[in-house]
Amino acid sequence: MEDLMNKKRLGIASAAIAAAVAISGFVAPAQAAGSNLVIWTDSDRAKGLKEASAAWAAKNGVTLTVVVKDFGKVRDEMITAGPKGLGPDILIAPHDWVGGLAASGALERVSLTNRSAFPRTALDGFTYRGILYGIPYNVENIALVYNTKLVSSAPKTLAEMESTWATLKAAGTAKVGIDVQTGNPYMNTPLFTALGGYVFGGKANHPNPRNVGLYSAKFAKNASKIDKWFASGFLNKNSDWTYTNFYAGKAPYAIMGPWNLEDLHKSGMASSYAIAGVPGGYPWIGANGFMVSKYAPNKFLAKSYIANVVTDVTFQYTLYKSTLKMPALLAAAAKVDNQDLLAMSAYRDSSGAMPMWNIPQMASVWTDWGNAWQTVADGKSTAAAAFKLAAANVKKLVS
C-alpha cells in the first residue's frame, strides 16, 4: 500500500562539466571508488536530482551516478545489496521506510546542525528511536478539493458535507458525495480520523504499537456513519484513481494529493475548484528524503553531500520545480507560489497532522485496514464488524 501511495510523486551534462552524470540499472563495486557518489532513486526524481546537483559535483570533481530503481523493489535491494558492496552511497525514499531500513542495519545516522530550518514533523519522520537517519527534501499530504460550482465555500463540518450532498443528490445534480478511492485507507485517513479512529497511539515520532486504534472507543461509536455513507452514495462504492465523477461535475468533493494536481488542471476544472480540509480529521504527513547507506563506499562524501547540498535552498527549490512537491526546507518553501500546494499545506498545518508512522510494525496495518474499508463498501460487513476485525488482526501481527 505504501508503494502505491508513493508512486503518486543536469539534463545531460556537457563536456565542459567536470562531473560525469550517468543513469544505469546496476553499479558494480569498482564504480563506487574515489570521488564517485552513487545515488539510488526512482525515475520521477532522477532528472531534477541531476540538475540540482550538477554545480556541486562539478566544483568538487565528483562523478555523480544516479541509478534509477524500481520503486517497489529498491527497499529490499537496499538491505541485501549493501553488505555485498553492490549498494548505493545514498538512497532517496519516503520517510516511512526509515524504521524497517534502520532496524535491518542498512542506514547510517546523519547529523543536522540547523534543525529549525526544517519543519519538526518532517524531521520526526526521519527519526527512529531518537536517531536521525535522513534529511527531508519535500513534504506532502492529501486534502479536500471541492467544486465551487456546486459548493459555495469550504465545509466546516462533516454534517454540512452530508447535507450539501443530500441536496445535490435530490436535485439530480450529483451522483456521489466524495470521490475518493474505495478501499484505500491512506486516502480515507481524514475521514477515519474525523470519526475518532487512529492507527497507533503515541505522539510525534514515538508511536506505541501496543495501542491499536483501528477500532477505538470513539470510532466504535461513529462506525455506523460509514455504513450510512456507502448506502447513501456519500462515499462511492467503486471509485478509483480517475476521479471520473468529480471531473465530470457529478461530485461536490474529492480527496486528492499533490500528485493529482496536473490531472486536475487538465480536467477542465481550472476555474471551478478550491482546496480545503476534511473537517475534524487530519491526513498523514509524507516526506521524502536522502538517507546514507551503512555500507556506503564513500560514506564521508555522502555525508558531505547530505550536509552541504541537500540542505541548500537552491537545491531544494530546483527539486520542487522538477517534481512540484512542497520543499521541506522552510526557506525554499517560502519561495513557492503554487496556490494549490499552499492550500494543501495550510490544511496539513492546521489539522494537527502527524508523519505517517515509520516503525516496522506499520507495514502490518495496510492490508487489514484496507480490507475493512473494502468489505464495507462491498456490503459484506458492517463497519463496526469490519474495523473491529482489522484491529484484532493488527494486534496479533504486532504483538
mmCIF file of C-alpha atoms in Angstrom:
data_model
loop_
_atom_site.group_PDB
_atom_site.id
_atom_site.type_symbol
_atom_site.label_atom_id
_atom_site.label_comp_id
_atom_site.label_asym_id
_atom_site.label_seq_id
_atom_site.Cartn_x
_atom_site.Cartn_y
_atom_site.Cartn_z
ATOM 1 C CA MET A 1 0.000 0.000 0.000
ATOM 2 C CA GLU A 2 2.728 2.479 0.855
ATOM 3 C CA ASP A 3 4.348 1.792 -2.523
ATOM 4 C CA LEU A 4 1.040 2.765 -4.131
ATOM 5 C CA MET A 5 0.959 5.978 -2.163
ATOM 6 C CA ASN A 6 4.366 6.996 -3.030
ATOM 7 C CA LYS A 7 4.273 6.329 -6.758
ATOM 8 C CA LYS A 8 1.966 9.356 -6.836
ATOM 9 C CA ARG A 9 5.489 11.729 -6.603
ATOM 10 C CA LEU A 10 21.902 18.499 -15.032
ATOM 11 C CA GLY A 11 19.775 17.479 -18.128
ATOM 12 C CA ILE A 12 22.722 15.857 -19.898
ATOM 13 C CA ALA A 13 25.960 17.264 -18.584
ATOM 14 C CA SER A 14 28.140 18.927 -21.205
ATOM 15 C CA ALA A 15 31.757 18.078 -21.767
ATOM 16 C CA ALA A 16 32.685 21.284 -20.019
ATOM 17 C CA ILE A 17 31.236 19.982 -16.773
ATOM 18 C CA ALA A 18 33.809 18.056 -14.800
ATOM 19 C CA ALA A 19 31.199 15.802 -13.213
ATOM 20 C CA ALA A 20 30.074 12.866 -15.266
ATOM 21 C CA VAL A 21 26.414 12.153 -14.618
ATOM 22 C CA ALA A 22 25.141 8.720 -15.541
ATOM 23 C CA ILE A 23 21.962 6.693 -15.252
ATOM 24 C CA SER A 24 22.202 2.932 -15.079
ATOM 25 C CA GLY A 25 20.437 -0.052 -13.588
ATOM 26 C CA PHE A 26 23.404 -1.626 -11.844
ATOM 27 C CA VAL A 27 26.505 -0.383 -10.061
ATOM 28 C CA ALA A 28 29.474 -2.722 -9.628
ATOM 29 C CA PRO A 29 31.687 -2.312 -6.556
ATOM 30 C CA ALA A 30 34.545 -0.950 -8.660
ATOM 31 C CA GLN A 31 32.412 2.000 -9.751
ATOM 32 C CA ALA A 32 31.923 3.167 -6.191
ATOM 33 C CA ALA A 33 35.515 4.194 -5.593
ATOM 34 C CA GLY A 34 37.376 7.511 -5.455
ATOM 35 C CA SER A 35 35.206 10.563 -5.969
ATOM 36 C CA ASN A 36 32.180 8.694 -7.283
ATOM 37 C CA LEU A 37 28.895 9.220 -5.454
ATOM 38 C CA VAL A 38 26.140 6.709 -6.194
ATOM 39 C CA ILE A 39 22.528 7.685 -5.513
ATOM 40 C CA TRP A 40 19.549 5.367 -5.912
ATOM 41 C CA THR A 41 16.220 6.964 -6.748
ATOM 42 C CA ASP A 42 13.164 6.472 -8.969
ATOM 43 C CA SER A 43 12.588 7.861 -12.444
ATOM 44 C CA ASP A 44 10.402 10.736 -11.226
ATOM 45 C CA ARG A 45 13.266 12.317 -9.322
ATOM 46 C CA ALA A 46 16.301 11.464 -11.448
ATOM 47 C CA LYS A 47 16.327 14.423 -13.844
ATOM 48 C CA GLY A 48 15.712 17.075 -11.171
ATOM 49 C CA LEU A 49 18.329 15.486 -8.929
ATOM 50 C CA LYS A 50 20.980 15.708 -11.621
ATOM 51 C CA GLU A 51 20.144 19.317 -12.396
ATOM 52 C CA ALA A 52 20.164 20.336 -8.741
ATOM 53 C CA SER A 53 23.463 18.540 -8.012
ATOM 54 C CA ALA A 54 25.440 19.428 -11.142
ATOM 55 C CA ALA A 55 27.144 22.576 -9.843
ATOM 56 C CA TRP A 56 28.280 20.918 -6.603
ATOM 57 C CA ALA A 57 29.550 17.855 -8.459
ATOM 58 C CA ALA A 58 31.496 19.970 -10.952
ATOM 59 C CA LYS A 59 33.005 22.189 -8.266
ATOM 60 C CA ASN A 60 34.156 19.218 -6.210
ATOM 61 C CA GLY A 61 35.225 16.957 -9.059
ATOM 62 C CA VAL A 62 32.632 14.350 -8.140
ATOM 63 C CA THR A 63 31.240 11.824 -10.581
ATOM 64 C CA LEU A 64 27.575 11.651 -9.634
ATOM 65 C CA THR A 65 25.978 8.367 -10.682
ATOM 66 C CA VAL A 66 22.211 8.378 -10.459
ATOM 67 C CA VAL A 67 20.777 4.873 -10.564
ATOM 68 C CA VAL A 68 17.095 4.634 -11.429
ATOM 69 C CA LYS A 69 15.498 1.829 -9.417
ATOM 70 C CA ASP A 70 12.154 0.057 -9.398
ATOM 71 C CA PHE A 71 10.362 1.724 -6.507
ATOM 72 C CA GLY A 72 8.641 -1.466 -5.452
ATOM 73 C CA LYS A 73 11.896 -3.431 -5.181
ATOM 74 C CA VAL A 74 14.538 -0.940 -4.110
ATOM 75 C CA ARG A 75 13.914 -1.204 -0.369
ATOM 76 C CA ASP A 76 14.640 -4.917 -0.247
ATOM 77 C CA GLU A 77 17.566 -4.455 -2.616
ATOM 78 C CA MET A 78 18.989 -1.771 -0.344
ATOM 79 C CA ILE A 79 19.085 -4.283 2.514
ATOM 80 C CA THR A 80 20.561 -7.142 0.514
ATOM 81 C CA ALA A 81 22.932 -5.327 -1.870
ATOM 82 C CA GLY A 82 24.730 -3.130 0.672
ATOM 83 C CA PRO A 83 26.616 -5.861 2.532
ATOM 84 C CA LYS A 84 27.764 -7.276 -0.825
ATOM 85 C CA GLY A 85 29.252 -3.959 -1.934
ATOM 86 C CA LEU A 86 26.593 -3.500 -4.606
ATOM 87 C CA GLY A 87 24.524 -0.832 -2.897
ATOM 88 C CA PRO A 88 24.449 2.960 -3.161
ATOM 89 C CA ASP A 89 26.018 5.668 -1.083
ATOM 90 C CA ILE A 90 22.667 7.425 -0.771
ATOM 91 C CA LEU A 91 19.050 6.334 -1.117
ATOM 92 C CA ILE A 92 16.182 8.741 -1.798
ATOM 93 C CA ALA A 93 12.996 7.310 -0.326
ATOM 94 C CA PRO A 94 9.873 8.032 1.756
ATOM 95 C CA HIS A 95 10.289 8.588 5.471
ATOM 96 C CA ASP A 96 8.097 5.624 6.415
ATOM 97 C CA TRP A 97 10.824 3.284 5.168
ATOM 98 C CA VAL A 98 13.186 4.509 7.870
ATOM 99 C CA GLY A 99 12.173 2.139 10.664
ATOM 100 C CA GLY A 100 12.493 -1.016 8.599
ATOM 101 C CA LEU A 101 15.766 0.035 6.985
ATOM 102 C CA ALA A 102 17.289 1.204 10.260
ATOM 103 C CA ALA A 103 16.198 -1.929 12.106
ATOM 104 C CA SER A 104 17.850 -4.036 9.403
ATOM 105 C CA GLY A 105 21.119 -2.154 9.847
ATOM 106 C CA ALA A 106 21.045 -0.614 6.361
ATOM 107 C CA LEU A 107 21.179 3.070 7.372
ATOM 108 C CA GLU A 108 23.841 5.380 8.765
ATOM 109 C CA ARG A 109 22.847 8.045 11.250
ATOM 110 C CA VAL A 110 23.175 11.608 9.962
ATOM 111 C CA SER A 111 23.564 14.949 11.697
ATOM 112 C CA LEU A 112 21.870 18.271 11.120
ATOM 113 C CA THR A 113 23.217 21.440 12.695
ATOM 114 C CA ASN A 114 20.205 23.656 11.983
ATOM 115 C CA ARG A 115 17.073 21.692 12.787
ATOM 116 C CA SER A 116 14.972 24.857 12.917
ATOM 117 C CA ALA A 117 15.439 25.175 9.147
ATOM 118 C CA PHE A 118 13.009 22.260 8.675
ATOM 119 C CA PRO A 119 9.502 21.540 9.947
ATOM 120 C CA ARG A 120 9.686 19.444 13.097
ATOM 121 C CA THR A 121 7.230 16.946 11.655
ATOM 122 C CA ALA A 122 9.436 16.311 8.605
ATOM 123 C CA LEU A 123 12.444 15.589 10.808
ATOM 124 C CA ASP A 124 10.279 13.416 13.062
ATOM 125 C CA GLY A 125 9.511 11.302 10.013
ATOM 126 C CA PHE A 126 13.209 10.530 9.506
ATOM 127 C CA THR A 127 13.857 9.882 13.186
ATOM 128 C CA TYR A 128 13.745 6.335 14.530
ATOM 129 C CA ARG A 129 14.313 5.547 18.202
ATOM 130 C CA GLY A 130 15.677 9.026 18.731
ATOM 131 C CA ILE A 131 18.220 8.887 15.896
ATOM 132 C CA LEU A 132 18.035 10.983 12.719
ATOM 133 C CA TYR A 133 18.560 8.831 9.626
ATOM 134 C CA GLY A 134 17.746 11.200 6.788
ATOM 135 C CA ILE A 135 17.329 14.762 5.586
ATOM 136 C CA PRO A 136 13.900 15.550 4.071
ATOM 137 C CA TYR A 137 13.609 17.444 0.829
ATOM 138 C CA ASN A 138 9.830 17.553 0.404
ATOM 139 C CA VAL A 139 6.632 17.167 2.395
ATOM 140 C CA GLU A 140 3.181 16.276 1.148
ATOM 141 C CA ASN A 141 -0.336 15.466 2.256
ATOM 142 C CA ILE A 142 -3.803 14.933 0.862
ATOM 143 C CA ALA A 143 -6.642 17.438 1.178
ATOM 144 C CA LEU A 144 -10.255 18.047 0.235
ATOM 145 C CA VAL A 145 -10.922 19.529 -3.200
ATOM 146 C CA TYR A 146 -14.397 20.917 -3.787
ATOM 147 C CA ASN A 147 -16.287 22.011 -6.883
ATOM 148 C CA THR A 148 -17.021 25.710 -6.471
ATOM 149 C CA LYS A 149 -19.926 25.461 -8.948
ATOM 150 C CA LEU A 150 -21.637 23.073 -6.547
ATOM 151 C CA VAL A 151 -20.324 24.230 -3.159
ATOM 152 C CA SER A 152 -20.165 27.886 -2.179
ATOM 153 C CA SER A 153 -17.468 27.639 0.493
ATOM 154 C CA ALA A 154 -15.199 25.227 2.345
ATOM 155 C CA PRO A 155 -17.261 22.933 4.602
ATOM 156 C CA LYS A 156 -16.951 23.403 8.348
ATOM 157 C CA THR A 157 -18.356 20.027 9.448
ATOM 158 C CA LEU A 158 -18.946 16.558 8.064
ATOM 159 C CA ALA A 159 -22.652 17.087 8.697
ATOM 160 C CA GLU A 160 -22.523 20.103 6.392
ATOM 161 C CA MET A 161 -20.884 17.992 3.697
ATOM 162 C CA GLU A 162 -23.558 15.311 4.062
ATOM 163 C CA SER A 163 -26.323 17.904 3.885
ATOM 164 C CA THR A 164 -24.831 19.505 0.774
ATOM 165 C CA TRP A 165 -24.538 16.092 -0.860
ATOM 166 C CA ALA A 166 -28.138 15.179 0.005
ATOM 167 C CA THR A 167 -29.439 18.412 -1.536
ATOM 168 C CA LEU A 168 -27.431 17.928 -4.734
ATOM 169 C CA LYS A 169 -28.471 14.280 -4.949
ATOM 170 C CA ALA A 170 -32.163 15.159 -4.582
ATOM 171 C CA ALA A 171 -31.799 17.746 -7.340
ATOM 172 C CA GLY A 172 -30.146 15.197 -9.626
ATOM 173 C CA THR A 173 -27.006 17.337 -9.788
ATOM 174 C CA ALA A 174 -24.532 14.890 -8.226
ATOM 175 C CA LYS A 175 -24.033 11.124 -8.361
ATOM 176 C CA VAL A 176 -21.679 10.762 -5.376
ATOM 177 C CA GLY A 177 -20.669 12.932 -2.437
ATOM 178 C CA ILE A 178 -16.924 12.361 -2.088
ATOM 179 C CA ASP A 179 -14.874 10.967 -4.948
ATOM 180 C CA VAL A 180 -12.077 9.080 -3.190
ATOM 181 C CA GLN A 181 -10.537 5.719 -3.997
ATOM 182 C CA THR A 182 -12.638 2.980 -2.443
ATOM 183 C CA GLY A 183 -10.800 0.718 -0.032
ATOM 184 C CA ASN A 184 -7.702 2.899 0.137
ATOM 185 C CA PRO A 185 -7.044 3.597 3.823
ATOM 186 C CA TYR A 186 -4.396 6.255 3.159
ATOM 187 C CA MET A 187 -6.754 8.377 1.068
ATOM 188 C CA ASN A 188 -9.590 7.853 3.542
ATOM 189 C CA THR A 189 -7.469 8.740 6.588
ATOM 190 C CA PRO A 190 -9.007 12.236 7.067
ATOM 191 C CA LEU A 191 -12.474 10.677 7.248
ATOM 192 C CA PHE A 192 -11.265 7.890 9.514
ATOM 193 C CA THR A 193 -9.594 10.274 11.956
ATOM 194 C CA ALA A 194 -12.598 12.586 11.887
ATOM 195 C CA LEU A 195 -14.615 9.654 13.241
ATOM 196 C CA GLY A 196 -12.121 9.076 16.052
ATOM 197 C CA GLY A 197 -10.023 6.311 14.556
ATOM 198 C CA TYR A 198 -6.252 6.092 14.532
ATOM 199 C CA VAL A 199 -3.581 3.502 13.785
ATOM 200 C CA PHE A 200 -1.216 3.515 16.762
ATOM 201 C CA GLY A 201 -1.269 5.688 19.830
ATOM 202 C CA GLY A 202 1.644 7.927 20.671
ATOM 203 C CA LYS A 203 2.944 11.350 19.794
ATOM 204 C CA ALA A 204 5.371 12.766 17.244
ATOM 205 C CA ASN A 205 7.947 10.081 16.442
ATOM 206 C CA HIS A 206 7.111 7.907 19.469
ATOM 207 C CA PRO A 207 4.304 5.564 18.351
ATOM 208 C CA ASN A 208 3.007 2.872 20.628
ATOM 209 C CA PRO A 209 2.203 -0.239 18.554
ATOM 210 C CA ARG A 210 0.544 -1.803 21.589
ATOM 211 C CA ASN A 211 -2.152 0.856 21.303
ATOM 212 C CA VAL A 212 -4.042 -0.042 18.120
ATOM 213 C CA GLY A 213 -6.815 2.444 17.360
ATOM 214 C CA LEU A 214 -8.441 0.955 14.256
ATOM 215 C CA TYR A 215 -11.465 0.295 16.447
ATOM 216 C CA SER A 216 -11.027 2.852 19.188
ATOM 217 C CA ALA A 217 -13.857 3.575 21.613
ATOM 218 C CA LYS A 218 -14.662 6.853 19.847
ATOM 219 C CA PHE A 219 -14.554 5.289 16.404
ATOM 220 C CA ALA A 220 -16.790 2.425 17.560
ATOM 221 C CA LYS A 221 -19.480 4.983 18.406
ATOM 222 C CA ASN A 222 -19.210 6.547 14.945
ATOM 223 C CA ALA A 223 -18.579 3.464 12.779
ATOM 224 C CA SER A 224 -22.186 3.231 11.618
ATOM 225 C CA LYS A 225 -21.711 6.532 9.797
ATOM 226 C CA ILE A 226 -19.522 4.718 7.277
ATOM 227 C CA ASP A 227 -22.362 2.251 6.630
ATOM 228 C CA LYS A 228 -24.658 5.205 6.066
ATOM 229 C CA TRP A 229 -22.161 6.953 3.785
ATOM 230 C CA PHE A 230 -21.803 3.977 1.461
ATOM 231 C CA ALA A 231 -25.540 3.263 1.474
ATOM 232 C CA SER A 232 -26.431 6.828 0.515
ATOM 233 C CA GLY A 233 -23.676 7.339 -2.026
ATOM 234 C CA PHE A 234 -21.926 9.983 0.041
ATOM 235 C CA LEU A 235 -18.973 7.613 -0.392
ATOM 236 C CA ASN A 236 -18.833 5.828 -3.719
ATOM 237 C CA LYS A 237 -18.651 2.037 -3.602
ATOM 238 C CA ASN A 238 -16.354 1.749 -6.615
ATOM 239 C CA SER A 239 -14.261 4.899 -7.043
ATOM 240 C CA ASP A 240 -10.741 4.562 -8.414
ATOM 241 C CA TRP A 241 -7.842 6.925 -9.122
ATOM 242 C CA THR A 242 -9.532 8.530 -12.131
ATOM 243 C CA TYR A 243 -11.914 10.858 -10.248
ATOM 244 C CA THR A 244 -14.430 10.400 -13.033
ATOM 245 C CA ASN A 245 -17.405 11.792 -11.136
ATOM 246 C CA PHE A 246 -15.568 14.804 -9.762
ATOM 247 C CA TYR A 247 -14.061 15.791 -13.115
ATOM 248 C CA ALA A 248 -17.486 15.404 -14.737
ATOM 249 C CA GLY A 249 -19.034 17.778 -12.194
ATOM 250 C CA LYS A 250 -21.045 14.970 -10.626
ATOM 251 C CA ALA A 251 -19.414 15.055 -7.174
ATOM 252 C CA PRO A 252 -19.081 18.102 -4.948
ATOM 253 C CA TYR A 253 -15.994 16.785 -3.162
ATOM 254 C CA ALA A 254 -12.848 14.776 -3.812
ATOM 255 C CA ILE A 255 -9.863 13.816 -1.681
ATOM 256 C CA MET A 256 -6.622 14.292 -3.610
ATOM 257 C CA GLY A 257 -2.893 14.666 -3.193
ATOM 258 C CA PRO A 258 -0.378 16.949 -4.935
ATOM 259 C CA TRP A 259 0.307 14.161 -7.438
ATOM 260 C CA ASN A 260 -3.263 14.683 -8.739
ATOM 261 C CA LEU A 261 -2.900 18.394 -9.454
ATOM 262 C CA GLU A 262 -1.654 18.035 -13.031
ATOM 263 C CA ASP A 263 -4.644 15.881 -13.974
ATOM 264 C CA LEU A 264 -6.951 18.238 -12.101
ATOM 265 C CA HIS A 265 -5.754 21.134 -14.241
ATOM 266 C CA LYS A 266 -6.109 19.113 -17.434
ATOM 267 C CA SER A 267 -9.641 18.087 -16.493
ATOM 268 C CA GLY A 268 -11.101 21.455 -17.436
ATOM 269 C CA MET A 269 -11.877 22.415 -13.840
ATOM 270 C CA ALA A 270 -9.102 25.007 -13.584
ATOM 271 C CA SER A 271 -11.523 27.790 -12.648
ATOM 272 C CA SER A 272 -14.052 25.810 -10.645
ATOM 273 C CA TYR A 273 -12.314 24.185 -7.708
ATOM 274 C CA ALA A 274 -10.812 25.121 -4.363
ATOM 275 C CA ILE A 275 -8.772 23.230 -1.783
ATOM 276 C CA ALA A 276 -9.538 22.938 1.917
ATOM 277 C CA GLY A 277 -9.501 20.208 4.540
ATOM 278 C CA VAL A 278 -11.783 17.428 5.700
ATOM 279 C CA PRO A 279 -13.497 18.926 8.761
ATOM 280 C CA GLY A 280 -12.451 17.386 12.047
ATOM 281 C CA GLY A 281 -9.926 14.989 10.540
ATOM 282 C CA TYR A 282 -6.269 15.009 9.703
ATOM 283 C CA PRO A 283 -4.202 13.435 6.923
ATOM 284 C CA TRP A 284 -0.848 11.763 7.170
ATOM 285 C CA ILE A 285 2.212 13.846 6.509
ATOM 286 C CA GLY A 286 4.532 12.248 3.986
ATOM 287 C CA ALA A 287 8.151 13.260 3.487
ATOM 288 C CA ASN A 288 10.806 12.123 1.066
ATOM 289 C CA GLY A 289 14.473 12.481 1.824
ATOM 290 C CA PHE A 290 18.083 11.430 1.464
ATOM 291 C CA MET A 291 19.481 8.584 3.558
ATOM 292 C CA VAL A 292 23.083 7.367 3.753
ATOM 293 C CA SER A 293 23.734 3.654 3.426
ATOM 294 C CA LYS A 294 25.512 1.969 6.319
ATOM 295 C CA TYR A 295 27.618 0.283 3.647
ATOM 296 C CA ALA A 296 28.269 3.399 1.562
ATOM 297 C CA PRO A 297 31.631 3.021 -0.269
ATOM 298 C CA ASN A 298 32.078 6.792 0.002
ATOM 299 C CA LYS A 299 30.449 7.486 3.345
ATOM 300 C CA PHE A 300 32.381 10.704 4.008
ATOM 301 C CA LEU A 301 31.429 12.106 0.609
ATOM 302 C CA ALA A 302 27.819 11.009 1.085
ATOM 303 C CA LYS A 303 27.585 12.807 4.414
ATOM 304 C CA SER A 304 29.174 15.898 2.884
ATOM 305 C CA TYR A 305 26.542 15.858 0.163
ATOM 306 C CA ILE A 306 23.767 15.420 2.718
ATOM 307 C CA ALA A 307 25.078 18.302 4.854
ATOM 308 C CA ASN A 308 26.018 20.785 2.135
ATOM 309 C CA VAL A 309 23.784 20.069 -0.842
ATOM 310 C CA VAL A 310 20.506 18.662 0.417
ATOM 311 C CA THR A 311 20.189 21.489 2.970
ATOM 312 C CA ASP A 312 20.744 24.164 0.316
ATOM 313 C CA VAL A 313 17.821 26.425 -0.624
ATOM 314 C CA THR A 314 18.596 26.440 -4.335
ATOM 315 C CA PHE A 315 18.913 22.656 -4.403
ATOM 316 C CA GLN A 316 15.545 22.061 -2.743
ATOM 317 C CA TYR A 317 13.817 24.711 -4.831
ATOM 318 C CA THR A 318 15.224 23.162 -8.016
ATOM 319 C CA LEU A 319 13.816 19.792 -6.994
ATOM 320 C CA TYR A 320 10.485 21.463 -6.284
ATOM 321 C CA LYS A 321 10.333 22.867 -9.804
ATOM 322 C CA SER A 322 11.020 19.406 -11.179
ATOM 323 C CA THR A 323 8.592 17.433 -9.013
ATOM 324 C CA LEU A 324 6.046 20.062 -7.876
ATOM 325 C CA LYS A 325 6.261 18.779 -4.299
ATOM 326 C CA MET A 326 6.488 21.272 -1.433
ATOM 327 C CA PRO A 327 10.117 21.668 -0.279
ATOM 328 C CA ALA A 328 10.859 20.563 3.256
ATOM 329 C CA LEU A 329 13.444 23.295 3.804
ATOM 330 C CA LEU A 330 11.437 26.242 5.110
ATOM 331 C CA ALA A 331 13.431 28.863 3.205
ATOM 332 C CA ALA A 332 12.796 27.006 -0.062
ATOM 333 C CA ALA A 333 9.120 26.502 0.775
ATOM 334 C CA ALA A 334 8.806 30.255 1.322
ATOM 335 C CA LYS A 335 9.602 30.778 -2.363
ATOM 336 C CA VAL A 336 6.749 28.571 -3.562
ATOM 337 C CA ASP A 337 3.833 30.460 -5.106
ATOM 338 C CA ASN A 338 1.766 27.463 -6.235
ATOM 339 C CA GLN A 339 -1.592 28.232 -4.637
ATOM 340 C CA ASP A 340 -2.773 24.622 -4.692
ATOM 341 C CA LEU A 341 0.272 23.370 -2.793
ATOM 342 C CA LEU A 342 -0.024 26.244 -0.351
ATOM 343 C CA ALA A 343 -3.690 25.389 0.279
ATOM 344 C CA MET A 344 -2.851 21.725 0.868
ATOM 345 C CA SER A 345 -0.059 22.730 3.227
ATOM 346 C CA ALA A 346 -2.432 25.006 5.130
ATOM 347 C CA TYR A 347 -4.700 22.028 5.835
ATOM 348 C CA ARG A 348 -1.760 19.938 6.981
ATOM 349 C CA ASP A 349 -0.517 22.654 9.308
ATOM 350 C CA SER A 350 -3.927 23.457 10.786
ATOM 351 C CA SER A 351 -5.190 19.902 11.271
ATOM 352 C CA GLY A 352 -2.666 18.524 13.743
ATOM 353 C CA ALA A 353 -1.396 16.072 11.125
ATOM 354 C CA MET A 354 1.436 13.715 12.032
ATOM 355 C CA PRO A 355 4.032 11.958 9.895
ATOM 356 C CA MET A 356 2.918 8.511 8.865
ATOM 357 C CA TRP A 357 4.468 6.150 11.406
ATOM 358 C CA ASN A 358 7.865 4.907 10.227
ATOM 359 C CA ILE A 359 8.166 1.910 12.569
ATOM 360 C CA PRO A 360 8.421 -1.585 11.001
ATOM 361 C CA GLN A 361 5.047 -2.529 12.510
ATOM 362 C CA MET A 362 3.304 -0.042 10.216
ATOM 363 C CA ALA A 363 3.711 -2.459 7.321
ATOM 364 C CA SER A 364 1.381 -4.851 9.161
ATOM 365 C CA VAL A 365 -1.503 -2.374 9.083
ATOM 366 C CA TRP A 366 -2.300 -1.646 5.457
ATOM 367 C CA THR A 367 -3.854 -4.897 4.278
ATOM 368 C CA ASP A 368 -6.285 -5.355 7.154
ATOM 369 C CA TRP A 369 -7.135 -1.663 7.322
ATOM 370 C CA GLY A 370 -7.788 -1.551 3.585
ATOM 371 C CA ASN A 371 -9.822 -4.744 3.685
ATOM 372 C CA ALA A 372 -12.074 -3.208 6.316
ATOM 373 C CA TRP A 373 -12.918 -0.286 4.045
ATOM 374 C CA GLN A 374 -13.458 -2.546 1.052
ATOM 375 C CA THR A 375 -15.678 -5.119 2.753
ATOM 376 C CA VAL A 376 -17.978 -2.352 3.995
ATOM 377 C CA ALA A 377 -18.127 -0.831 0.515
ATOM 378 C CA ASP A 378 -18.959 -4.264 -0.918
ATOM 379 C CA GLY A 379 -21.762 -4.717 1.584
ATOM 380 C CA LYS A 380 -20.138 -7.813 3.077
ATOM 381 C CA SER A 381 -19.862 -6.422 6.592
ATOM 382 C CA THR A 382 -20.892 -3.558 8.787
ATOM 383 C CA ALA A 383 -18.197 -1.002 9.538
ATOM 384 C CA ALA A 384 -18.251 -1.935 13.223
ATOM 385 C CA ALA A 385 -17.561 -5.597 12.498
ATOM 386 C CA ALA A 386 -15.018 -4.915 9.748
ATOM 387 C CA PHE A 387 -12.865 -2.471 11.673
ATOM 388 C CA LYS A 388 -13.109 -4.496 14.876
ATOM 389 C CA LEU A 389 -11.728 -7.478 12.965
ATOM 390 C CA ALA A 390 -8.999 -5.333 11.396
ATOM 391 C CA ALA A 391 -7.939 -4.090 14.811
ATOM 392 C CA ALA A 392 -7.811 -7.629 16.197
ATOM 393 C CA ASN A 393 -5.722 -8.848 13.254
ATOM 394 C CA VAL A 394 -3.250 -5.987 13.540
ATOM 395 C CA LYS A 395 -2.865 -6.539 17.283
ATOM 396 C CA LYS A 396 -1.882 -10.140 16.591
ATOM 397 C CA LEU A 397 0.599 -9.098 13.902
ATOM 398 C CA VAL A 398 2.394 -6.500 16.002
ATOM 399 C CA SER A 399 2.339 -8.339 19.336
#
